[in-house]
Coordinates of C-alpha atoms and ligand atoms in Angstrom, one line a residue:
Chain P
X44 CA 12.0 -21.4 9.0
X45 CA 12.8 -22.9 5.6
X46 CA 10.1 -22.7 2.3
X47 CA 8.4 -26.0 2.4
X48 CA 6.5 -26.8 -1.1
X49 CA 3.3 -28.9 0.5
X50 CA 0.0 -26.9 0.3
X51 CA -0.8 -25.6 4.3
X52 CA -4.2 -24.9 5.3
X53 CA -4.2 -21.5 6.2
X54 CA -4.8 -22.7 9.9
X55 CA -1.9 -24.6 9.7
X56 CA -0.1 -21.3 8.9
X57 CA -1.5 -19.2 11.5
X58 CA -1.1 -21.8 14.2
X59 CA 3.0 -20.8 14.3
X60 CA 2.7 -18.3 17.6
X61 CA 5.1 -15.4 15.4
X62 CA 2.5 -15.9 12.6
X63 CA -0.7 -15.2 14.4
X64 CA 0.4 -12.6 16.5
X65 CA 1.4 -10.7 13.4
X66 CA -1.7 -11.7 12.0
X67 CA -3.2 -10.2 14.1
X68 CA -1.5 -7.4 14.4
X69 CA -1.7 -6.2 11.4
X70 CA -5.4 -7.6 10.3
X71 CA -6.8 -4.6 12.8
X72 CA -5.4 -2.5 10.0
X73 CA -7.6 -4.0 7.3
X74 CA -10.1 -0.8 7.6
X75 CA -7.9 1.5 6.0
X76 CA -9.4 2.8 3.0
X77 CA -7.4 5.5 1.2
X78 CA -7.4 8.0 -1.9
X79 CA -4.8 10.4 -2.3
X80 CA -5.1 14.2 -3.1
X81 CA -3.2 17.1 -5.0
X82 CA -3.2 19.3 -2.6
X83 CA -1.2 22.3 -4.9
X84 CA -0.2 22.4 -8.2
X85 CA 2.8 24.4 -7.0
X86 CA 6.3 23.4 -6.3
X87 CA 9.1 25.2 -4.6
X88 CA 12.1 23.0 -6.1
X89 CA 12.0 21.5 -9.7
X90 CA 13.2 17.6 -9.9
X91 CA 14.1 15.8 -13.4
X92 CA 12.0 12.9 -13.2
X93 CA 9.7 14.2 -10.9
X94 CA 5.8 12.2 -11.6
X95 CA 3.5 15.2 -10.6
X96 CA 4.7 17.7 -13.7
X97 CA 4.5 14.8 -16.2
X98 CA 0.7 13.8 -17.5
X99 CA -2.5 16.5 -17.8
X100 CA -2.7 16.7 -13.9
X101 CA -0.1 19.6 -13.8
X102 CA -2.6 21.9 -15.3
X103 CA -5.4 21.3 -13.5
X104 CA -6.4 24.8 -11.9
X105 CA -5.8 25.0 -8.5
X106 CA -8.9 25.4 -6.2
X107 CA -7.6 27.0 -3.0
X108 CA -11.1 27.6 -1.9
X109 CA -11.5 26.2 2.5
X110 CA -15.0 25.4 1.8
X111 CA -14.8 23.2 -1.1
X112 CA -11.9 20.9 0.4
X113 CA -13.9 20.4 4.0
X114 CA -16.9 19.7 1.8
X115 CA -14.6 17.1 -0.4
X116 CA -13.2 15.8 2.7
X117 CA -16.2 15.2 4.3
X118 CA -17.8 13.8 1.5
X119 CA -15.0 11.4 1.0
X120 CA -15.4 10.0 4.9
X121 CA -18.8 9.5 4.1
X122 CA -18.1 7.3 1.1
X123 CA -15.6 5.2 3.6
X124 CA -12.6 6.9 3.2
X125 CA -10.1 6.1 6.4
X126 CA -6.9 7.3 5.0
X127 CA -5.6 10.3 3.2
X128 CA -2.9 10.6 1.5
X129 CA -1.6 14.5 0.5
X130 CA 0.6 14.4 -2.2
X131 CA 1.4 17.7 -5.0
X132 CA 3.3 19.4 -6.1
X133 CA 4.3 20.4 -2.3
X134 CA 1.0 20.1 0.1
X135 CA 3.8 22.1 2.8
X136 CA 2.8 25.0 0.9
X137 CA -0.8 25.3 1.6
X138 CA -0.9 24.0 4.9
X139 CA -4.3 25.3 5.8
X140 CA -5.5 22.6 3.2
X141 CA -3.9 19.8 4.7
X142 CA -5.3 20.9 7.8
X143 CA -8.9 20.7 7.0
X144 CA -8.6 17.4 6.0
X145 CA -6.3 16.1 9.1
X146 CA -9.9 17.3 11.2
X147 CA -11.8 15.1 9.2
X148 CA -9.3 12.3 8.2
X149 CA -7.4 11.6 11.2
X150 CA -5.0 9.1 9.8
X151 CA -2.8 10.0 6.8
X152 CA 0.2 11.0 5.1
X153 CA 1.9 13.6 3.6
X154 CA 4.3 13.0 1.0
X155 CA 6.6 16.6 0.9
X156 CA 10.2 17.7 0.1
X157 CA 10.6 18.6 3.7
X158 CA 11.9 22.0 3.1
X159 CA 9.1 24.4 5.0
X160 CA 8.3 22.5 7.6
X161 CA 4.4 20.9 8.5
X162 CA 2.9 22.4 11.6
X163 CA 3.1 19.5 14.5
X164 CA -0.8 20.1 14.8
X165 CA -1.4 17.8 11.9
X166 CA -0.4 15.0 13.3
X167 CA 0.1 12.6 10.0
X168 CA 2.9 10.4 9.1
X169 CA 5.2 12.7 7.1
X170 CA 7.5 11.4 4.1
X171 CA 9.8 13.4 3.7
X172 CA 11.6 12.7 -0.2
X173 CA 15.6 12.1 -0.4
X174 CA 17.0 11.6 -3.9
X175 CA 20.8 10.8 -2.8
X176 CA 23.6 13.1 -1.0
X177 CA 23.2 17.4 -1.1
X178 CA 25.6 17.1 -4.3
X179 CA 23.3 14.6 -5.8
X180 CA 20.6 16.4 -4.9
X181 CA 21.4 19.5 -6.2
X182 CA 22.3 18.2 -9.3
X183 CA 18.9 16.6 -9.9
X184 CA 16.5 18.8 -7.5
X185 CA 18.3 22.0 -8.3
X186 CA 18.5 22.7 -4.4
X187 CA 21.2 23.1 -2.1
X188 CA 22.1 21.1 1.4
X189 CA 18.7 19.7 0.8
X190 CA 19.0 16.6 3.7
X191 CA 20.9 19.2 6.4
X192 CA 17.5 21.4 5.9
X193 CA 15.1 18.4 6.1
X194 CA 17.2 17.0 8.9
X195 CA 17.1 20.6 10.7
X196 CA 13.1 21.0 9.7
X197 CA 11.4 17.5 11.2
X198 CA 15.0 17.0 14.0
X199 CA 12.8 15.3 17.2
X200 CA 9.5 15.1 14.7
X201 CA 8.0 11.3 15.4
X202 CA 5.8 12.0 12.0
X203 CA 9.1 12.7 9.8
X204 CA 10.2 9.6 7.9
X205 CA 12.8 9.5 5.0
X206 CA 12.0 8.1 1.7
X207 CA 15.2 7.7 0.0
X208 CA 14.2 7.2 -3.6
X209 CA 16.9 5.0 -5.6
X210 CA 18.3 6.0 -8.9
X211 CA 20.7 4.2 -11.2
X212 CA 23.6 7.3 -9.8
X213 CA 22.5 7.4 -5.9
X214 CA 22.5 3.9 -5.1
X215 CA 26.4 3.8 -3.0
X216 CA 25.1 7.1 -1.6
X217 CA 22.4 5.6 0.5
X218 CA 25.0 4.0 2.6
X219 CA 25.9 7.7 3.5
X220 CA 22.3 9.4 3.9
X221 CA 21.4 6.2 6.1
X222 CA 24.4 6.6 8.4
X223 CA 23.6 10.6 8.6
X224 CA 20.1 9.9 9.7
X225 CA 20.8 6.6 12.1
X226 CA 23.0 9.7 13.5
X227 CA 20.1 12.1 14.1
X228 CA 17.7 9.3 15.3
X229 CA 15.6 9.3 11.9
X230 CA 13.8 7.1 10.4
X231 CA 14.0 5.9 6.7
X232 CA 12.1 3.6 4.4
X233 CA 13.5 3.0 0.8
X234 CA 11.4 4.0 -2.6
X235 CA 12.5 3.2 -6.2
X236 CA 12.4 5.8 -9.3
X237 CA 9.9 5.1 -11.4
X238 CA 10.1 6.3 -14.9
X239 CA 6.7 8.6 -15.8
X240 CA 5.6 7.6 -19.0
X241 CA 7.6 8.8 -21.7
X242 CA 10.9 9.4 -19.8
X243 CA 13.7 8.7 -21.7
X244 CA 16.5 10.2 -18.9
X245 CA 19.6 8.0 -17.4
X246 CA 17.3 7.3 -14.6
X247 CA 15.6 4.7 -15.2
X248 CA 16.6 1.6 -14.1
X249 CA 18.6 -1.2 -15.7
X250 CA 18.9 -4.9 -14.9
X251 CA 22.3 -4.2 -13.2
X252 CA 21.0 -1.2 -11.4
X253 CA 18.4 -3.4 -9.9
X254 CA 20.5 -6.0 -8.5
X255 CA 23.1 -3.3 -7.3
X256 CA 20.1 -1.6 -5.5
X257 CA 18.9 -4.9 -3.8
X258 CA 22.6 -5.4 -2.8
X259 CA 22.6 -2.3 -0.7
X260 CA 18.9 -2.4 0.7
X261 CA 19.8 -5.8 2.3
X262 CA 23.4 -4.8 3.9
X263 CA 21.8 -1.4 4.7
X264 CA 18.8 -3.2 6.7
X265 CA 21.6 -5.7 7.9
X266 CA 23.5 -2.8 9.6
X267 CA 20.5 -0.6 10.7
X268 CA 18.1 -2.4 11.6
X269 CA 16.6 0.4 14.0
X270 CA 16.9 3.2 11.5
X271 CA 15.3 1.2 8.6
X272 CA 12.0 0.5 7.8
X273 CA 12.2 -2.3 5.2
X274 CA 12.2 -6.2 5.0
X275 CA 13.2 -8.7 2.7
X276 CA 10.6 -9.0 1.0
X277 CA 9.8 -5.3 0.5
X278 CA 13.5 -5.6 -1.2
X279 CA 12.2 -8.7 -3.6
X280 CA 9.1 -6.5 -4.7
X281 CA 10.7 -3.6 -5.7
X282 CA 13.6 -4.9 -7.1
X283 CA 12.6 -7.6 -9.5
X284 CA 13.3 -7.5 -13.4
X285 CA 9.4 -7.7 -13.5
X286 CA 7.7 -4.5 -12.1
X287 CA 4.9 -4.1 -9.8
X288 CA 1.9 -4.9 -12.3
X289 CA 3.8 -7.7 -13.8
X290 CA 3.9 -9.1 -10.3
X291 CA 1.3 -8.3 -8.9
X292 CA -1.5 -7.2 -11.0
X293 CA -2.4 -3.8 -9.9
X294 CA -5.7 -3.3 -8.2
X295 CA -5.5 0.7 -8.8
X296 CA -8.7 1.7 -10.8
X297 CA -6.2 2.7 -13.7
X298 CA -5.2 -0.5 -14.6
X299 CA -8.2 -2.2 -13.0
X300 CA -11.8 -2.1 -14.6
X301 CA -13.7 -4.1 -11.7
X302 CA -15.5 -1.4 -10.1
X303 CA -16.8 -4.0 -7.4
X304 CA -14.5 -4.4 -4.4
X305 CA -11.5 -2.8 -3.4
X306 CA -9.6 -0.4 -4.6
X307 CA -11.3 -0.5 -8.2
X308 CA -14.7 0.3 -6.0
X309 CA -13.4 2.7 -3.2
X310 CA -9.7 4.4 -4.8
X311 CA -9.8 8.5 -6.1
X312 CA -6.8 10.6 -6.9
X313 CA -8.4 14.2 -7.1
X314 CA -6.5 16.8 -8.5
X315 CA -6.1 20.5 -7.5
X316 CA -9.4 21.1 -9.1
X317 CA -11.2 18.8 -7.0
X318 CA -11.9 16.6 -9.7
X319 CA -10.8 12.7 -10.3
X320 CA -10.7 10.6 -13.2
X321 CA -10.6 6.8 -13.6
X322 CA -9.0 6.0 -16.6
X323 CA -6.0 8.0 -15.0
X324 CA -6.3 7.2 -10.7
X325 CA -3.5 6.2 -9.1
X326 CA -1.0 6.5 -6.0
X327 CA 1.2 7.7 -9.1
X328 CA -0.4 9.1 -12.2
X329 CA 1.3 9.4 -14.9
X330 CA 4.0 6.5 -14.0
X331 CA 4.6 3.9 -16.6
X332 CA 3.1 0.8 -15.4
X333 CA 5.4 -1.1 -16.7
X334 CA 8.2 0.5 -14.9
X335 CA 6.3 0.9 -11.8
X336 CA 8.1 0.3 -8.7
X337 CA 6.9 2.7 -6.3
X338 CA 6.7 2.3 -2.7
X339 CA 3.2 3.7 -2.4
X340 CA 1.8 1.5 -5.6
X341 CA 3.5 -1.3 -3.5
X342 CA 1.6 -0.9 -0.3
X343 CA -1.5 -1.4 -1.7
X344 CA -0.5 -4.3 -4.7
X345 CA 1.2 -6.3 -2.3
X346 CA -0.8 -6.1 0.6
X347 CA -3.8 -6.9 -1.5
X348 CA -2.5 -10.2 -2.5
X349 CA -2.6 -11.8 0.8
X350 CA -4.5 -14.7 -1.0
X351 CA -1.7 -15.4 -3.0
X352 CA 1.0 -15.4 -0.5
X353 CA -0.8 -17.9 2.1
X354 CA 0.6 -20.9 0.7
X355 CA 3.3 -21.9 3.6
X356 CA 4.2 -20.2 6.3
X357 CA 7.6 -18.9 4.9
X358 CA 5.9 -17.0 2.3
X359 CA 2.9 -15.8 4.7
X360 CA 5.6 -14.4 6.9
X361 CA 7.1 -12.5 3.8
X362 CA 3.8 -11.0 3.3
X363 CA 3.5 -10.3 6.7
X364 CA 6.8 -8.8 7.0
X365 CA 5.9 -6.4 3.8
X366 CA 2.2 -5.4 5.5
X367 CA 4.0 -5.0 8.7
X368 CA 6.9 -2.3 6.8
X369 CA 3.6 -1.0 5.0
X370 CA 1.7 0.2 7.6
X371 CA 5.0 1.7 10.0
X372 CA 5.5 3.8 7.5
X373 CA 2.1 5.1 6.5
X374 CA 0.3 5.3 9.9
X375 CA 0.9 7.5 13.2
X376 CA 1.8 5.4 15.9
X377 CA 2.0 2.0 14.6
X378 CA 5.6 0.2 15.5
X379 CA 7.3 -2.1 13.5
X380 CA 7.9 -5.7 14.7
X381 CA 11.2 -7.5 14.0
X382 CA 10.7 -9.3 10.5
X383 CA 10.2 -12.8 10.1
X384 CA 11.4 -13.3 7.1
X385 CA 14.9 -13.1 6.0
X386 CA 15.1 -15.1 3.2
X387 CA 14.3 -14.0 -0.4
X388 CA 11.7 -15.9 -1.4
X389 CA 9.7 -15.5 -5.3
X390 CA 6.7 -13.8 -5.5
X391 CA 3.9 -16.5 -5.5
X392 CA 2.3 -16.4 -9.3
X393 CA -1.7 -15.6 -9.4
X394 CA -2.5 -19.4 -9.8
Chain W
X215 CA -33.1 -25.5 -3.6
X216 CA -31.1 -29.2 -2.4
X217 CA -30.2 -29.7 1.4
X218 CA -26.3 -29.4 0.2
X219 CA -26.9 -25.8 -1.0
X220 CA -28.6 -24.8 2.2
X221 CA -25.8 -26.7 4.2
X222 CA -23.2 -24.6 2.2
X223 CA -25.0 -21.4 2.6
X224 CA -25.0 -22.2 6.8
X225 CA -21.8 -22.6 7.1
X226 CA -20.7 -19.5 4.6
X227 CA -22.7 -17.6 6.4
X228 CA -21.2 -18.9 10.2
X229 CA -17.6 -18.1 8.6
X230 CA -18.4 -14.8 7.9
X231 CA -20.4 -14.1 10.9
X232 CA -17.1 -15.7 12.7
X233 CA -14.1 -14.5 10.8
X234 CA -16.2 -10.7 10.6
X235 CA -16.8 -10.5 14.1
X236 CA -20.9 -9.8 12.8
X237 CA -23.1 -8.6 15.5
X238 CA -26.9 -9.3 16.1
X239 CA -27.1 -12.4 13.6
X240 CA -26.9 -16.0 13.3
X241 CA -26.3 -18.0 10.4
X242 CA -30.1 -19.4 10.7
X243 CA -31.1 -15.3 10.4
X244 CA -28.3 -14.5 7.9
X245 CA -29.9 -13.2 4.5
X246 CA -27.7 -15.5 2.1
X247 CA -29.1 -12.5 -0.7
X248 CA -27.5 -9.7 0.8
X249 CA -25.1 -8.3 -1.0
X250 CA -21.9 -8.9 0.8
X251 CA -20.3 -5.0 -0.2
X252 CA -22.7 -2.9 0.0
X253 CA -25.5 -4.5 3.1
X254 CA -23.1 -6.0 5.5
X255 CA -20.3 -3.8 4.3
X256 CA -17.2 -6.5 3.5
X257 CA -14.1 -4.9 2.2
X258 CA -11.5 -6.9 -0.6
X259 CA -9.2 -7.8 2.7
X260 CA -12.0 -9.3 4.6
X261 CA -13.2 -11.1 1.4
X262 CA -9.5 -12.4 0.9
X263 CA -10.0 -13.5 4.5
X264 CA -12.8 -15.7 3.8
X265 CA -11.6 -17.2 0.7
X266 CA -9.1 -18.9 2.8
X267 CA -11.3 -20.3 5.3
X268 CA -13.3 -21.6 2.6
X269 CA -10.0 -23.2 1.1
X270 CA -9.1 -24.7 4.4
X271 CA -13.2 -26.3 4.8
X272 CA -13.5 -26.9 1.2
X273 CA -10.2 -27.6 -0.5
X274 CA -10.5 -25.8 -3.5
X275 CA -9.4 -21.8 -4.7
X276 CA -11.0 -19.1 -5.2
X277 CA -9.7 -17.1 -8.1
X278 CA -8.8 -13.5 -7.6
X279 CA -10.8 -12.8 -10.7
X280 CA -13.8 -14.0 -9.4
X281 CA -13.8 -12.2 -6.3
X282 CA -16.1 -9.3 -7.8
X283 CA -18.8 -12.1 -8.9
X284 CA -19.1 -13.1 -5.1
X285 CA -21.6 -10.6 -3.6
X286 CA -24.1 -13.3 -1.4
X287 CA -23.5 -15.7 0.5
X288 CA -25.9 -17.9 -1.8
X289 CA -23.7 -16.5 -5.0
X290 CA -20.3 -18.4 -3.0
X291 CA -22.3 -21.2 -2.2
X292 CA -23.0 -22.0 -5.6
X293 CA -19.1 -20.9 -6.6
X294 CA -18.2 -23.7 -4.2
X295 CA -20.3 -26.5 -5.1
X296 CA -19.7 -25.5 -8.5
X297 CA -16.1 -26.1 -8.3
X298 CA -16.4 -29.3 -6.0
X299 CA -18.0 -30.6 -9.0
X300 CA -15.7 -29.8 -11.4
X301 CA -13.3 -31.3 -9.6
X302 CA -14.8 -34.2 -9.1
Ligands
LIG550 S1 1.7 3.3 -12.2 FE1 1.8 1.6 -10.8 S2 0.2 1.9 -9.3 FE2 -0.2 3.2 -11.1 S3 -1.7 2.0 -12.3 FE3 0.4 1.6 -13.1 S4 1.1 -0.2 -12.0 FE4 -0.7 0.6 -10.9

């Protein structure tokens, strides 16, 4: 398939056979709905750079009570919510929180450091955070043979996927943590470090760190194509000069004033207090939007510019290809398909 | 109102009654004043879906800005002929 620069009707698009069936593959999907939750304010490893214990959302008190967070939860499905997504601190360590919600939300996801395992009866996608090798790691998380525990705790688990998070120092090391887990049948999807605002530390990244990084994430999901969940264009998005909102315009209420449709109208991020506030919701309060890179803010800012990216069919299929990675790694049960796209192609501009 | 408006709102109204899989309406009993969100319960993706049937029928865009604005089907309607006529 090669970019071609006429304008397609969308039609025209969807009338390649690969297109539509993606299409419609993934368009069952389009009821999703999700806000994301602090389930503890509590943390059994410390990590420099780490988003949660940066901002005013670290002090919130935490409200352990079972009765308030089934009467959250189910207040939340009411308004529409279809997807949770458990985030901390460390939701592993109050697990009879994240099970209440599992009985009302079905689909979800827990973000953890995979060190005290999730009981198999919440049966979420699991995202399991790798910052580099077990020296790496305990240099920056403070915690030793951190990925021979996480392999050990989720070995067999079909919920357990690996995030490996890219810094300017871990980026050769992914070639080893990706071999390790193609080794114990794993699955890993690929996240970028995100400065929180006001970091000043080595990690954040630099024009050269960014192109090094994209080299890797394309011969990585050249050579294991089974073990990661990526594409091209997930590789483009996150590892452009511009960030997220540059590219994208971010539709999380933080940055977003339209309270109308979307995520501006449906989005929350409570905090272990139960409460939420706009001026400050997102997947990942507290990141610095203009160094935003995240694979969560992703999922949503890219998926929701499908508009923008049905121009020809080369850049529909990138979008395709990113909606497709999106929703393997966030939802039980949903496989990926082979991408479409191999080619990097520019994000389309807004007009 | 003209006979172009009402021919608009029809065919808005059989798109999304098509592309939304709607149930138990027609585009002769589709209120072109409910409000898209909140009565017949259209999310940003379905909305994005839309927009690009009306690109393909009417060969013009639909800013992403302006999605908010579009809450009936009579609201579009007038967004479309607006912008046919701007273009013209
Ligand atoms: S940090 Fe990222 S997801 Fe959050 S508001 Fe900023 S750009 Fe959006």
């Amino acid at each position: 398939m090669s970019a071609q620069h006429q304008q397609y009707k969308f039609s025209e698009i969807i009338a390649d056979p690969r297109i539509r069936e993606r299409w419609e593959k993934v368009r069952r999907y389009f009821f999703l709905r999700e806000s994301t939750y602090d389930m503890s304010n509590r943390c059994n490893i410390r990590c420099e750079g780490c988003y949660y214990f940066a901002g005013e959302k670290q002090f919130a008190i935490e409200n352990s009570d079972e009765n308030s967070w089934r009467r959250l939860f189910q207040s939340e499905k009411e308004r529409g919510i279809t997807f949770a997504v458990l985030a901390g601190a460390e939701p592993s360590l109050v697990p009879h929180l994240c099970k209440i919600c599992y009985q009302t939300i079905p689909l979800g996801a827990i973000a953890s450091n995979g060190l005290k395992p999730i009981s198999r009866e919440i049966d979420y996608r699991i995202h399991i955070s790798v910052w580099g090798n077990d020296r790496t790691s305990e240099t920056i998380r403070k915690a030793p043979n951190m990925l021979a525990r996480q392999i050990a705790n989720y070995k067999d688990d079909p919920r357990a996927v690996f995030v490996y998070t890219f810094t300017p120092e871990n980026i050769d090391e992914a070639r080893q943590v990706t071999k390790l887990l193609t080794d114990n049948g794993r699955q890993i999807t690929f996240n970028m470090f995100s400065a929180p605002v006001g970091y000043q530390g080595h990690l954040r990244h630099t024009s050269e760190t960014l192109k090094k990084t994209r080299e890797v994430m394309s011969e990585l999901l050249r050579d294991y194509p089974q073990t990661v969940l990526f594409s091209t264009y997930n590789i483009v998005a996150h590892t452009e000069k511009s960030a997220l909102h540059e590219l994208f315009s971010c539709s999380y209420p933080r940055m977003n004033s339209s309270m109308d449709v979307g995520l501006g109208r449906t989005f929350r991020q409570y905090r272990t207090d139960l409460q939420w506030d706009r001026e400050a919701a997102c997947c990942v309060p507290d990141t610095d939007c203009d160094d935003c890179r995240h694979y969560a803010a992703g999922s949503a800012l890219v998926t929701a510019r499908m508009y923008r990216h049905a121009i020809d069919p080369v850049t529909f299929s990138a979008w395709l290809d990113y909606v497709d990675t999106y929703l393997a790694v966030w939802v039980r049960g949903y496989d990926k398909g082979v991408n479409l796209c191999n080619t990097f192609i520019t994000p389309p501009p807004k007009n | 109102m003209s006979n172009h408006t009402n021919q608009t709102i029809a065919r808005i109204s059989e798109i999304i009654i098509d592309e939304l899989k709607l149930e138990d309406v027609t585009p002769e009993t589709f209120d072109a004043d409910l409000d898209l969100v909140d009565e017949v319960g259209v999310d940003s993706m379905d909305l994005a879906t839309v927009a690009l049937v009306l690109r393909d029928e009417y060969g013009i865009r639909i800013d992403e800005d302006d999605y908010p604005k579009l809450t009936t089907v009579r609201i579009i309607a007038e967004y479309i002929i607006d912008k046919q006529n701007s273009n013209e």
